[in-house]
Coordinates of C-alpha atoms in Angstrom, one line a residue:
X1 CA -49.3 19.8 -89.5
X2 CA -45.7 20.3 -88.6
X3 CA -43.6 17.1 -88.3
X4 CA -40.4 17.4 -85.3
X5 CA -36.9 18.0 -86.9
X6 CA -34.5 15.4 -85.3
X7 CA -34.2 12.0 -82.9
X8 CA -36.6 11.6 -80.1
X9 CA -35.2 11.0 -76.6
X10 CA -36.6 8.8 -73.9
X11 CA -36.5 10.0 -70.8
X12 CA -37.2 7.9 -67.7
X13 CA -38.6 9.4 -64.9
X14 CA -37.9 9.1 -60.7
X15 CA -40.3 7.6 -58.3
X16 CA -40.4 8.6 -54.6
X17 CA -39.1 5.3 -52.6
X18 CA -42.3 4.2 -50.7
X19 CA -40.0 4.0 -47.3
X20 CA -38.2 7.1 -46.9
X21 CA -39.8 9.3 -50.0
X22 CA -36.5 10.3 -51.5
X23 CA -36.5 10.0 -55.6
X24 CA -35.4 6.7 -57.0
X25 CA -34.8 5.5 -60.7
X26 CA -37.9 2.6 -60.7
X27 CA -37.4 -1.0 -59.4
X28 CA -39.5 -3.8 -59.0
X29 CA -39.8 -3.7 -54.9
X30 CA -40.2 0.7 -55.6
X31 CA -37.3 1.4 -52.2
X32 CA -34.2 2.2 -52.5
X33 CA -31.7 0.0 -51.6
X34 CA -30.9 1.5 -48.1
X35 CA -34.8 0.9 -47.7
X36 CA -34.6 -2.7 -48.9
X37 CA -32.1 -3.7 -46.9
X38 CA -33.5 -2.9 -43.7
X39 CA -36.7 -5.1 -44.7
X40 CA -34.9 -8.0 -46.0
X41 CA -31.4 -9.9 -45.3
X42 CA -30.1 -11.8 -47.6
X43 CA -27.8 -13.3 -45.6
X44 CA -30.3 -15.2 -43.6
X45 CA -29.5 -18.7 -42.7
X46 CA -26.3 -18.3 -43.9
X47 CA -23.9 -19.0 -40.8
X48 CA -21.6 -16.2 -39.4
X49 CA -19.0 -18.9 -37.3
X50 CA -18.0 -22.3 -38.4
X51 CA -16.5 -24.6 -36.9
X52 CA -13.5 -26.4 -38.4
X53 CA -11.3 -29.6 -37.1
X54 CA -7.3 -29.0 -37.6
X55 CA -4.6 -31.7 -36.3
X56 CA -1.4 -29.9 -35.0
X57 CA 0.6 -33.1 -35.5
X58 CA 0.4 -33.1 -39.2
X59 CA -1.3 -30.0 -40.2
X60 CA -4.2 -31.3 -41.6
X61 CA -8.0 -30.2 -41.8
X62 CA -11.1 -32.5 -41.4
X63 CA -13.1 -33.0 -44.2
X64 CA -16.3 -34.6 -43.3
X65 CA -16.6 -37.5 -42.9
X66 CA -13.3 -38.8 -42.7
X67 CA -10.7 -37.3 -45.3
X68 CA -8.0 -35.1 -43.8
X69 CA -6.5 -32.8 -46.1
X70 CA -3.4 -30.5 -46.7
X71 CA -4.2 -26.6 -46.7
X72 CA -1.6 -23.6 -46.3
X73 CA -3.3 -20.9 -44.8
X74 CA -4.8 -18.3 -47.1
X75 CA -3.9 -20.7 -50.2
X76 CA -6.6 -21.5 -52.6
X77 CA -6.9 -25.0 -51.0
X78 CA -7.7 -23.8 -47.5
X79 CA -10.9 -21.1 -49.7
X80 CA -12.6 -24.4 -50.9
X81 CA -11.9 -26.0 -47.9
X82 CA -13.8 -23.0 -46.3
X83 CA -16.8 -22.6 -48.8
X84 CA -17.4 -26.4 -49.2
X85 CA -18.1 -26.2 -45.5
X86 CA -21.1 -23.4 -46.1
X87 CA -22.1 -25.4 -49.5
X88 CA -25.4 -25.9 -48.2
X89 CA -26.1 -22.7 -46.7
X90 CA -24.8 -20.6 -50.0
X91 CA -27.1 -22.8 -52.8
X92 CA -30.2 -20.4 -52.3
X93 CA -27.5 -17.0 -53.4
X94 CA -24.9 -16.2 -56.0
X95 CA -22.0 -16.1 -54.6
X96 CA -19.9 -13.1 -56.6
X97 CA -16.4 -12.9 -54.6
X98 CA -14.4 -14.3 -51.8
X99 CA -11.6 -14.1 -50.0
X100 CA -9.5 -14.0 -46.9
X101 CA -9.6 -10.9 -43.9
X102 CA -6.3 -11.3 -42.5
X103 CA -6.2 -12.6 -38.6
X104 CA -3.0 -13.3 -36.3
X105 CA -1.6 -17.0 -36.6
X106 CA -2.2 -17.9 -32.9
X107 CA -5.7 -16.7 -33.0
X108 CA -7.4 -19.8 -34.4
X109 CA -9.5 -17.4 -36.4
X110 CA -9.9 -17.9 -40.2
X111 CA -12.2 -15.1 -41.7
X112 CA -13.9 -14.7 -45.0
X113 CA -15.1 -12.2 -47.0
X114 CA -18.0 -13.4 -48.8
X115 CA -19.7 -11.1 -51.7
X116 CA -23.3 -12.3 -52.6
X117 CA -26.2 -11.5 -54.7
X118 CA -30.1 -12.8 -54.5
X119 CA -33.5 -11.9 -55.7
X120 CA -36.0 -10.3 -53.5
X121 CA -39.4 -8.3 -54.1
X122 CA -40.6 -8.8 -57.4
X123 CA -37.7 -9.8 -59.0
X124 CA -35.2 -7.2 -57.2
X125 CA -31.0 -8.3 -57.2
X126 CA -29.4 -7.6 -54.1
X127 CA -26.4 -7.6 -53.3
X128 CA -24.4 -7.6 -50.1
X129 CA -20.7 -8.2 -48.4
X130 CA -20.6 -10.2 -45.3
X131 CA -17.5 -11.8 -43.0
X132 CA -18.2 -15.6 -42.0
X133 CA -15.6 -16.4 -39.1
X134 CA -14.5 -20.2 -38.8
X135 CA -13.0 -21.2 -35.4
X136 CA -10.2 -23.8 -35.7
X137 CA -10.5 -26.2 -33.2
X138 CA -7.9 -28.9 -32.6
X139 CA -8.4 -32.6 -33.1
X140 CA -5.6 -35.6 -33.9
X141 CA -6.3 -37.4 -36.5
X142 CA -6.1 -41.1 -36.7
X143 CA -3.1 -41.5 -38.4
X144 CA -2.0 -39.6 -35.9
X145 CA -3.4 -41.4 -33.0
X146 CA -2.1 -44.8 -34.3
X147 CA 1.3 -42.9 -34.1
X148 CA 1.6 -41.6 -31.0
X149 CA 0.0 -45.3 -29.4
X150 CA 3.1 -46.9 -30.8
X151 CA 1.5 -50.4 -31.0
X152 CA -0.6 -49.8 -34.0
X153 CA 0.8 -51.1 -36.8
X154 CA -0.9 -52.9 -40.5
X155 CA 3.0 -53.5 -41.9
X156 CA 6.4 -54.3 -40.4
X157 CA 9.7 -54.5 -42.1
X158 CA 12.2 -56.6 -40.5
X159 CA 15.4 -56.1 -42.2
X160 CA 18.4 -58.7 -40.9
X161 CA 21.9 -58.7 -42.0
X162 CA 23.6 -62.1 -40.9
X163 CA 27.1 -60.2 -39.5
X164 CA 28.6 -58.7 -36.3
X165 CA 29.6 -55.8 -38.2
X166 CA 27.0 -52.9 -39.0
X167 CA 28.5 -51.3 -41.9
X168 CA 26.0 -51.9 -44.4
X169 CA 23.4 -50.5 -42.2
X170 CA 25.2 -47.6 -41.1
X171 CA 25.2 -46.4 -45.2
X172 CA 21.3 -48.2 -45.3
X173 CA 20.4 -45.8 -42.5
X174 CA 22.0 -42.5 -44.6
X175 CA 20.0 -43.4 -47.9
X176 CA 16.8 -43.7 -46.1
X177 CA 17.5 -40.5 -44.3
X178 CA 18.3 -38.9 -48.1
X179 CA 15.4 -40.1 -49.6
X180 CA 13.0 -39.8 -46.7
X181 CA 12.0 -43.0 -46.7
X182 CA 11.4 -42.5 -43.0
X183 CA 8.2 -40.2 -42.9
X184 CA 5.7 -43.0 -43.5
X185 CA 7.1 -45.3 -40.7
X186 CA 5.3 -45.0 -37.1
X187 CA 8.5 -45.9 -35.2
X188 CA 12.0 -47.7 -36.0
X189 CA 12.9 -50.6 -33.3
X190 CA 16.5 -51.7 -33.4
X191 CA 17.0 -55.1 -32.6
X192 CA 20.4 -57.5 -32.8
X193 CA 20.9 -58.0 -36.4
X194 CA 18.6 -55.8 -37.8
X195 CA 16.2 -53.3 -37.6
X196 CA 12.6 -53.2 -38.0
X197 CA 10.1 -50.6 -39.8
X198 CA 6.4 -50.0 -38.6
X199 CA 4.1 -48.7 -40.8
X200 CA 0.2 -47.8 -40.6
X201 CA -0.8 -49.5 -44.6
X202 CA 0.7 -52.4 -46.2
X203 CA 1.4 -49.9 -49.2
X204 CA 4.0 -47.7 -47.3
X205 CA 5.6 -50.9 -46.4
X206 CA 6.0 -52.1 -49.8
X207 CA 7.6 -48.7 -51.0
X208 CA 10.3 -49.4 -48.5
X209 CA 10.9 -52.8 -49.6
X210 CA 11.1 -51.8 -53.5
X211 CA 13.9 -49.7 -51.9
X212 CA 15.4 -51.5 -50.4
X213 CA 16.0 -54.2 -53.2
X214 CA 17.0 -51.4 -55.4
X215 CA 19.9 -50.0 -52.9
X216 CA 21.5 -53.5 -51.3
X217 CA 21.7 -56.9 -52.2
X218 CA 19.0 -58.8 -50.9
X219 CA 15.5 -61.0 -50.8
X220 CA 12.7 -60.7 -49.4
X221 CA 9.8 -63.2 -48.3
X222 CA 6.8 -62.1 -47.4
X223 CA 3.5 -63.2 -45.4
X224 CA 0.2 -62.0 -43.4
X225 CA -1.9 -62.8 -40.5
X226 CA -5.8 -62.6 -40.1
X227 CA -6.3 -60.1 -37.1
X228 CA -10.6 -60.2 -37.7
X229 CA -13.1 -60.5 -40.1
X230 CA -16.4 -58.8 -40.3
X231 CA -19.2 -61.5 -41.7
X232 CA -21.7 -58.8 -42.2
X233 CA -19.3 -56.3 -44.6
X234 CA -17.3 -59.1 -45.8
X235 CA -13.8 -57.3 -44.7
X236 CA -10.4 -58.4 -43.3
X237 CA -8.0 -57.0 -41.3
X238 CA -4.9 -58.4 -41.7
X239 CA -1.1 -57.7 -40.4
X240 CA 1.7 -57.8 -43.4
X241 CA 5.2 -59.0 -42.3
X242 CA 8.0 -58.7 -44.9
X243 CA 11.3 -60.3 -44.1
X244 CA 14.1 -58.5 -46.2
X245 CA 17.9 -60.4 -45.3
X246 CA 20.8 -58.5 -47.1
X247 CA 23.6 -60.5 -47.7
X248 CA 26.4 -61.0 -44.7
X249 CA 29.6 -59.6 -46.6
X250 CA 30.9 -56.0 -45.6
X251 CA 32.9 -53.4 -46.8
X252 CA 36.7 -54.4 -46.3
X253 CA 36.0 -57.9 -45.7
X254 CA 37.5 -61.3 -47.3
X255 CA 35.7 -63.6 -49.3
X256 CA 36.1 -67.1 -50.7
X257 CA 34.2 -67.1 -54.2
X258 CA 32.7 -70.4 -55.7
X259 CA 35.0 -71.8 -57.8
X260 CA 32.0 -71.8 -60.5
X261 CA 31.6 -68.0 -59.7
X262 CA 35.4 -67.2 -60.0
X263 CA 35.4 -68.5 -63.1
X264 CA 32.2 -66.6 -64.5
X265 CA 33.7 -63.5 -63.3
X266 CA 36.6 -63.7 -65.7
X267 CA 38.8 -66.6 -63.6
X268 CA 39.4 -64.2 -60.7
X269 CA 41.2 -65.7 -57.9
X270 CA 38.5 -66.8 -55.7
X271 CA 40.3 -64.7 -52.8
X272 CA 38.6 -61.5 -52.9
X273 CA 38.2 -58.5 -51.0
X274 CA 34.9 -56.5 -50.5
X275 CA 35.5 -52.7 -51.6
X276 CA 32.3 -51.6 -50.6
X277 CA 28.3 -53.0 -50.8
X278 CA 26.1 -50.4 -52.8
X279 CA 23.3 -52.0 -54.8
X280 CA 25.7 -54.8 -55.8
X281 CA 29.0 -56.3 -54.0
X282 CA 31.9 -54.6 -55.6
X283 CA 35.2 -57.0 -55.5
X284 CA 38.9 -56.5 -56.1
X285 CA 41.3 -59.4 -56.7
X286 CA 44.3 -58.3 -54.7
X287 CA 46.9 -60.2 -57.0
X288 CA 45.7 -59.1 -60.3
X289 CA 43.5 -55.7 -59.5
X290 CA 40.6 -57.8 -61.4
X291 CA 37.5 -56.1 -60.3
X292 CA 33.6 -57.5 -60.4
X293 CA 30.1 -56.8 -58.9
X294 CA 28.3 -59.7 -57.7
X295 CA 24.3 -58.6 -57.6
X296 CA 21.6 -60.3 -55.6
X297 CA 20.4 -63.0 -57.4
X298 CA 23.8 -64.9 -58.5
X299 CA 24.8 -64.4 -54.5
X300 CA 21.9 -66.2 -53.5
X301 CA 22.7 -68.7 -56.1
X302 CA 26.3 -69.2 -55.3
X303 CA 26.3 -67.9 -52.1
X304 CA 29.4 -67.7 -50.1
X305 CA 30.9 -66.0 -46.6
X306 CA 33.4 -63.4 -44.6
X307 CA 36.5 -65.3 -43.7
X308 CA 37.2 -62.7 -41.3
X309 CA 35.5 -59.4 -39.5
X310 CA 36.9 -55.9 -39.9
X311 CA 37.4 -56.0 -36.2
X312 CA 40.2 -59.0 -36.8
X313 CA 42.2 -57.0 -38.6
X314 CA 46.0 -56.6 -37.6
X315 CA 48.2 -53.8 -37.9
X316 CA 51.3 -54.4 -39.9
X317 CA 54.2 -52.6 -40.9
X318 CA 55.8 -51.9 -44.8
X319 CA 59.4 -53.3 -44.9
X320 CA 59.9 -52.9 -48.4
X321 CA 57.6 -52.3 -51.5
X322 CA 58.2 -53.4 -55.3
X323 CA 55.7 -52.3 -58.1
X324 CA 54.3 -54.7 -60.4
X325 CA 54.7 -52.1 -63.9
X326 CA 53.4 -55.2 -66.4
X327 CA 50.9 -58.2 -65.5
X328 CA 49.8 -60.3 -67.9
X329 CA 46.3 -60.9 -68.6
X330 CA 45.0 -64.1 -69.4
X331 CA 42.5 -64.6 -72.1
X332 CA 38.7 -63.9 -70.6
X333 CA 39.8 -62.1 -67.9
X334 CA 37.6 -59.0 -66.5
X335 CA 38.2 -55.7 -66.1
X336 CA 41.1 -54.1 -63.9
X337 CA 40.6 -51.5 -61.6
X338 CA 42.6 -48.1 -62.7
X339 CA 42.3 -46.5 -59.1
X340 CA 44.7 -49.1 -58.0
X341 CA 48.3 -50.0 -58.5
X342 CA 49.4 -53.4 -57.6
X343 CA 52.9 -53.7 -55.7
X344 CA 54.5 -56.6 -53.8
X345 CA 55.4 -55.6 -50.5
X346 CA 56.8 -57.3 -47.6
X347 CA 55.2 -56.3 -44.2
X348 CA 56.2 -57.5 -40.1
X349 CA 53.3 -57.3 -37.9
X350 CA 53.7 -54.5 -35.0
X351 CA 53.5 -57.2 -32.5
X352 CA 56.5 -59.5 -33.6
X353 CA 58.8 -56.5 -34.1
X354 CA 60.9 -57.8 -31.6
X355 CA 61.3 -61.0 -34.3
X356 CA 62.5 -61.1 -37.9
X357 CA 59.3 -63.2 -39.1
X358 CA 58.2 -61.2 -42.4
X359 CA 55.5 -61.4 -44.9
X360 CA 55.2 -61.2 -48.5
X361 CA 52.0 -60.6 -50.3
X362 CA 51.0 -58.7 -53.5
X363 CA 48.5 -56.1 -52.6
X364 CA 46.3 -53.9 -54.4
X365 CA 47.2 -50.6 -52.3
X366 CA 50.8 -49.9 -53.6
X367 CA 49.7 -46.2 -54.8
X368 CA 48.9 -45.9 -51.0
X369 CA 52.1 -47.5 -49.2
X370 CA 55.4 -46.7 -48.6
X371 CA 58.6 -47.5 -46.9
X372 CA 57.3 -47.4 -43.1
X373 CA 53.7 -46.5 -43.7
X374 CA 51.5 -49.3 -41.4
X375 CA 48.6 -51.1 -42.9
X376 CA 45.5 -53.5 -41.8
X377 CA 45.3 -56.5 -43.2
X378 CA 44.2 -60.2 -42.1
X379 CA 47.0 -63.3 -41.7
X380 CA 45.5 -66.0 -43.4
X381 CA 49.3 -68.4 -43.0
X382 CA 48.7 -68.7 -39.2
X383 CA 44.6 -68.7 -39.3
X384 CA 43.0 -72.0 -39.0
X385 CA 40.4 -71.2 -42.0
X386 CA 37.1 -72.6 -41.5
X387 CA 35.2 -72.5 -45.2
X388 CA 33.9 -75.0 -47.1
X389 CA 35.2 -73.4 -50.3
X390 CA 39.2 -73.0 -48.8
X391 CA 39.2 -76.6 -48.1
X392 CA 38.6 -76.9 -51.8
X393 CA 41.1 -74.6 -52.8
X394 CA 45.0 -75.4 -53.5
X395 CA 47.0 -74.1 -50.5
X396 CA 49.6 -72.9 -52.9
X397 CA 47.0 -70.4 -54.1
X398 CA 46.2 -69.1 -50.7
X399 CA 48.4 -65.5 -49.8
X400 CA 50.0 -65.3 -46.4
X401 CA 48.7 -61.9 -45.6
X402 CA 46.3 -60.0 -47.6
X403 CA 46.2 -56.1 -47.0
X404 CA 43.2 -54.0 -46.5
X405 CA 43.9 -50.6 -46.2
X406 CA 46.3 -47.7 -44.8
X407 CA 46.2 -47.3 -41.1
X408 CA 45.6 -44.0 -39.6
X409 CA 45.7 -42.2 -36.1
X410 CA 42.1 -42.3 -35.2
X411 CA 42.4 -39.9 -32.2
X412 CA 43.6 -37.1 -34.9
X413 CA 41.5 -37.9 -37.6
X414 CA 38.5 -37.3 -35.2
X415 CA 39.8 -34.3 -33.9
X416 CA 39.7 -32.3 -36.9
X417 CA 36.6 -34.2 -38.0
X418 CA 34.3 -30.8 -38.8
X419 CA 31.3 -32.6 -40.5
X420 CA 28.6 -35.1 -38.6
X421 CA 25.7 -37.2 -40.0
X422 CA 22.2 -37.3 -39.0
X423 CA 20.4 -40.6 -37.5
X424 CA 17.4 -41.9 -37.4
X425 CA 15.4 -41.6 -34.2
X426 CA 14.9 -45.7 -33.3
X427 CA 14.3 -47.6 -30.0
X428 CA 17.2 -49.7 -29.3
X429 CA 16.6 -53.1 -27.3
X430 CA 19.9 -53.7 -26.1
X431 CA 23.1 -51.3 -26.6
X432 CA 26.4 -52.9 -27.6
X433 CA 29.6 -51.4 -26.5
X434 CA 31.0 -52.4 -30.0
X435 CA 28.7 -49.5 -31.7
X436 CA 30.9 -46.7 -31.1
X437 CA 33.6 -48.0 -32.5
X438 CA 32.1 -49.8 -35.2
X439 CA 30.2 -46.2 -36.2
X440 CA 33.4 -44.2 -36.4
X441 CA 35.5 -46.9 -39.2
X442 CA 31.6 -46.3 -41.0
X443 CA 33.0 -42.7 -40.4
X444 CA 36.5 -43.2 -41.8
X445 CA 35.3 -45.1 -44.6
X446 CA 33.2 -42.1 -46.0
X447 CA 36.1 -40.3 -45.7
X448 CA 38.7 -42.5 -47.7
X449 CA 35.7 -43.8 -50.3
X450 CA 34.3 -40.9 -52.7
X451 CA 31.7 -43.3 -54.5
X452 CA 29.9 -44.1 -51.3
X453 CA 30.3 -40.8 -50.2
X454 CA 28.2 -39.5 -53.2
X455 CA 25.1 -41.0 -52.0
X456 CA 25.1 -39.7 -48.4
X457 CA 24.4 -36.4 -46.9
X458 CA 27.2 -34.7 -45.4
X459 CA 26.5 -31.9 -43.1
X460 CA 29.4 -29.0 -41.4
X461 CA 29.4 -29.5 -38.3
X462 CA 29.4 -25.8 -37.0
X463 CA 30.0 -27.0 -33.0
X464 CA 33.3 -28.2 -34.0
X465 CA 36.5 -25.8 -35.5
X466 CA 39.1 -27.6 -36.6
X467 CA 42.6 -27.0 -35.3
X468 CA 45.3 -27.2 -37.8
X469 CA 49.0 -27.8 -37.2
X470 CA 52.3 -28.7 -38.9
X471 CA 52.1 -32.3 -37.7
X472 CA 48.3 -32.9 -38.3
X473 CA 48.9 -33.6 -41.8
X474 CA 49.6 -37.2 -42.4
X475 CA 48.2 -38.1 -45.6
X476 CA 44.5 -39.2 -44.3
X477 CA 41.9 -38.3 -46.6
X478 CA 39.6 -35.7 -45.9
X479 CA 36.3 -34.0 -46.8
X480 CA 36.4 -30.9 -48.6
X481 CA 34.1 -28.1 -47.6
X482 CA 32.0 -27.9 -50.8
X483 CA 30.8 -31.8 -50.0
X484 CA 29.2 -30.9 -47.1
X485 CA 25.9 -29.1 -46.5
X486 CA 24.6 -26.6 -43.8
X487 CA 22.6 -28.1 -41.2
X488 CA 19.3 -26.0 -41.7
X489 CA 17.0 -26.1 -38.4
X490 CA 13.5 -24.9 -38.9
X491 CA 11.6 -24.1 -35.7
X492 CA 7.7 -25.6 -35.3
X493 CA 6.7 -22.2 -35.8
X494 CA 8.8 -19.1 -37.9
X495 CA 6.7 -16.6 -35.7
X496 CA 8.1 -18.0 -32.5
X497 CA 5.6 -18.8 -29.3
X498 CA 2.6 -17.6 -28.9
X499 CA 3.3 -14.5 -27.0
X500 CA 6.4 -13.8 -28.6
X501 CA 7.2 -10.2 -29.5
X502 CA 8.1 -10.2 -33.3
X503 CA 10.3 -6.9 -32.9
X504 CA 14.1 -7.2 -33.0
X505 CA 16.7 -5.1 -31.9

């Protein structure tokens, strides 16, 4: 017997496909797969179109039965979207691989390619790539809805500032805008003294207020009212009110302090003037350049008020100027400012010029004056002062005039004014005539105060070129180019209209 020299191969042999008779390697259901296909689909009850729900307000897709989610189209969000819509249909295949068939963005046409695989006669894998279409169909939402009904609302925000003069909203309005504190709210009301903040969830509401207490001095009460109740869930509906009052003092306004107060802030004179209201009130002490904040909570606790409005203000004129080079500090005093330099200067108001009645007051503006300049300032020696806390004071300690700040041409300094602020879109129940003006010193004060210019979005104003002349330059402050930021507009849609040719010349 002779024995084979070397390995022994397997070889497997063809079968003839029972369909078409052309030689196949052997398969459980013995057709090929051109063969097999034609006798079963495996794409059978799986859906070819699908409906989907899409807000245009928002940009949101319905998730049954009541979640509305964010999806960028063709993002991996918007393919789970998709396939979680045909979860049912695809549990009896394997799906392998999908993805997106691109379609025009006005077509309301999402396609996907879907690549599956299932098990047919006697144990056969087949496999086979299919487009599902799902037609986008548009429905608003109900956050939506609420919004557009304007008189839906869980949570309102009344915020009141007990003052005729808007300043501190005017900046209040510029950090919400910077922050976006406004995308929540379903519409902004302006009423006297305030304005007020609806919102669709008590939650939204109470981000506003945390703001709020974090950017201005203020309290806040708050309270609710039972709209219905529902016996057989056991639920409420209730509407929040919060009630936030910031406290009445303004930028560039003068203040009688507490005597107690005075004396905690480092025995300041207990004339002050308001340099500006961020998060805290920041004072100045005109006779000694003493400076202090005064937060919240110790206002409320020693609270006090504006002797007079910025719009009181009188226009006087430098006679002569001295600078105080050494002033003593007494023992516990606070901190000095270092932007200022105090001077005694003696002023003549622009209306008694045809008199020889002068002033003389110690200011905190002397790096600012000169021979001639004119200043605002208030004239407390011919005022009949109505505060609790001046009656109590000595009247030797009282100034004649206290100075406020360097007076400017208005007309020029808004003529080669090249930057603007945005607003917030509100309703307004009554327009004053006082706004304008009161919204142009908000203007001018951005432009002569750097620290409240920091927190405040300044945009170039590209409708506007400035002119500039030999006599335009008077000393006012201005704002540099680099502080301000281009005004980007983005359209609803990059591709334009629907219809609209994407070719350019």
């Amino acid at each position: 017997m002779e024995y084979m020299q070397g390995p022994v191969t397997c070889s497997h042999g063809n079968i003839l496909c029972c369909q078409c008779g052309i030689p196949i390697p052997p398969n459980p259901a013995n057709m090929c797969v051109a063969c097999l296909r034609t006798q079963v689909d495996i794409t059978e009850g799986i859906p070819k179109q699908v409906t989907i729900q899409f807000c245009k307000q928002c940009e949101r897709y319905l998730q049954p039965p009541d979640l509305w989610v964010q999806c960028s189209l063709e993002s991996r969000e918007l393919l789970a979207f998709c396939l979680k819509k045909m979860k049912s249909s695809l549990s009896k295949v394997r799906l392998i691989d999908a993805g997106f068939v691109w379609t025009e963005p006005h077509s309301k046409r999402i396609k996907l390619k879907l690549t599956i695989q299932k098990e047919v006669m006697n144990g056969a894998i087949l496999q086979q790539v299919f487009v599902v279409e799902f037609v986008v169909q548009s429905q608003m939402c109900g956050d939506c809805h609420r919004v557009e009904a304007k008189d839906f609302w869980k949570a309102v925000v009344q915020v009141r500032q007990k003052t005729l003069h808007k300043k501190t909203f005017f900046y209040l309005e510029q950090l919400i805008l910077k922050h976006g504190l406004h995308n929540n709210t379903l519409r902004v009301k302006e009423i006297h003294e305030g304005l007020d903040f609806y919102y669709a969830s008590k939650q939204h509401a109470q981000k506003m207020v945390d703001f709020l207490q974090c950017t201005v001095p203020c309290r806040c009460k708050a309270s609710q009212r039972l709209i219905s109740h529902d016996v057989h869930s056991n639920t409420y509906n209730y509407k929040s009110t919060f009630s936030v009052e910031i406290v009445p003092v303004c930028k560039d306004s003068i203040v009688c302090l507490p005597q107690r107060l005075a004396q905690s802030l480092g025995n300041m004179s207990q004339i002050c003037v308001c340099l500006r209201v961020t998060s805290t009130i920041h004072l100045i002490d005109p006779r000694t350049l003493q400076i202090a904040e005064v937060d919240g909570s110790t206002y409320w606790r020693y609270p006090f008020n504006s002797l007079y409005l910025p719009r009181q203000l009188e226009e006087f004129i430098v006679m002569d100027i001295d600078y105080v080079r050494d002033v003593k500090q007494d023992a516990g005093s606070g901190m000095r400012s270092n932007k200022h330099t105090l001077a005694d200067v003696w002023v003549q108001k622009t209306s008694e010029m045809d008199t020889s009645q002068q002033y003389h007051c110690r200011t905190h503006l002397g790096h600012l004056l000169s021979h001639g300049d004119l200043v605002l300032g208030f004239d407390l020696a011919n005022s009949n002062l109505n505060d609790e806390h001046v009656n109590k004071m000595n009247p030797h300690h009282i100034p004649d005039v206290v100075l406020i700040k360097k007076s400017y041409d208005r007309n020029r300094r808004h003529h080669r004014r090249n930057w603007k602020l945005k607003q917030l879109e509100r309703e307004k129940e009554v327009m004053e005539s006082d706004d304008e003006r009161q919204y142009l010193e908000f203007l001018e004060d951005l432009e002569d105060d750097e620290t409240i210019r920091k927190n405040v979005n300044i945009y170039r104003d590209a409708s506007k070129i400035p002119v500039e002349s030999d006599t335009d330059d008077d000393g006012a402050p201005r704002i540099s180019l680099t502080e301000m930021l281009e005004d980007l507009h983005i359209a609803a849609d990059a591709t334009g209209g629907e219809g609209t040719s994407m070719m350019t010349e």
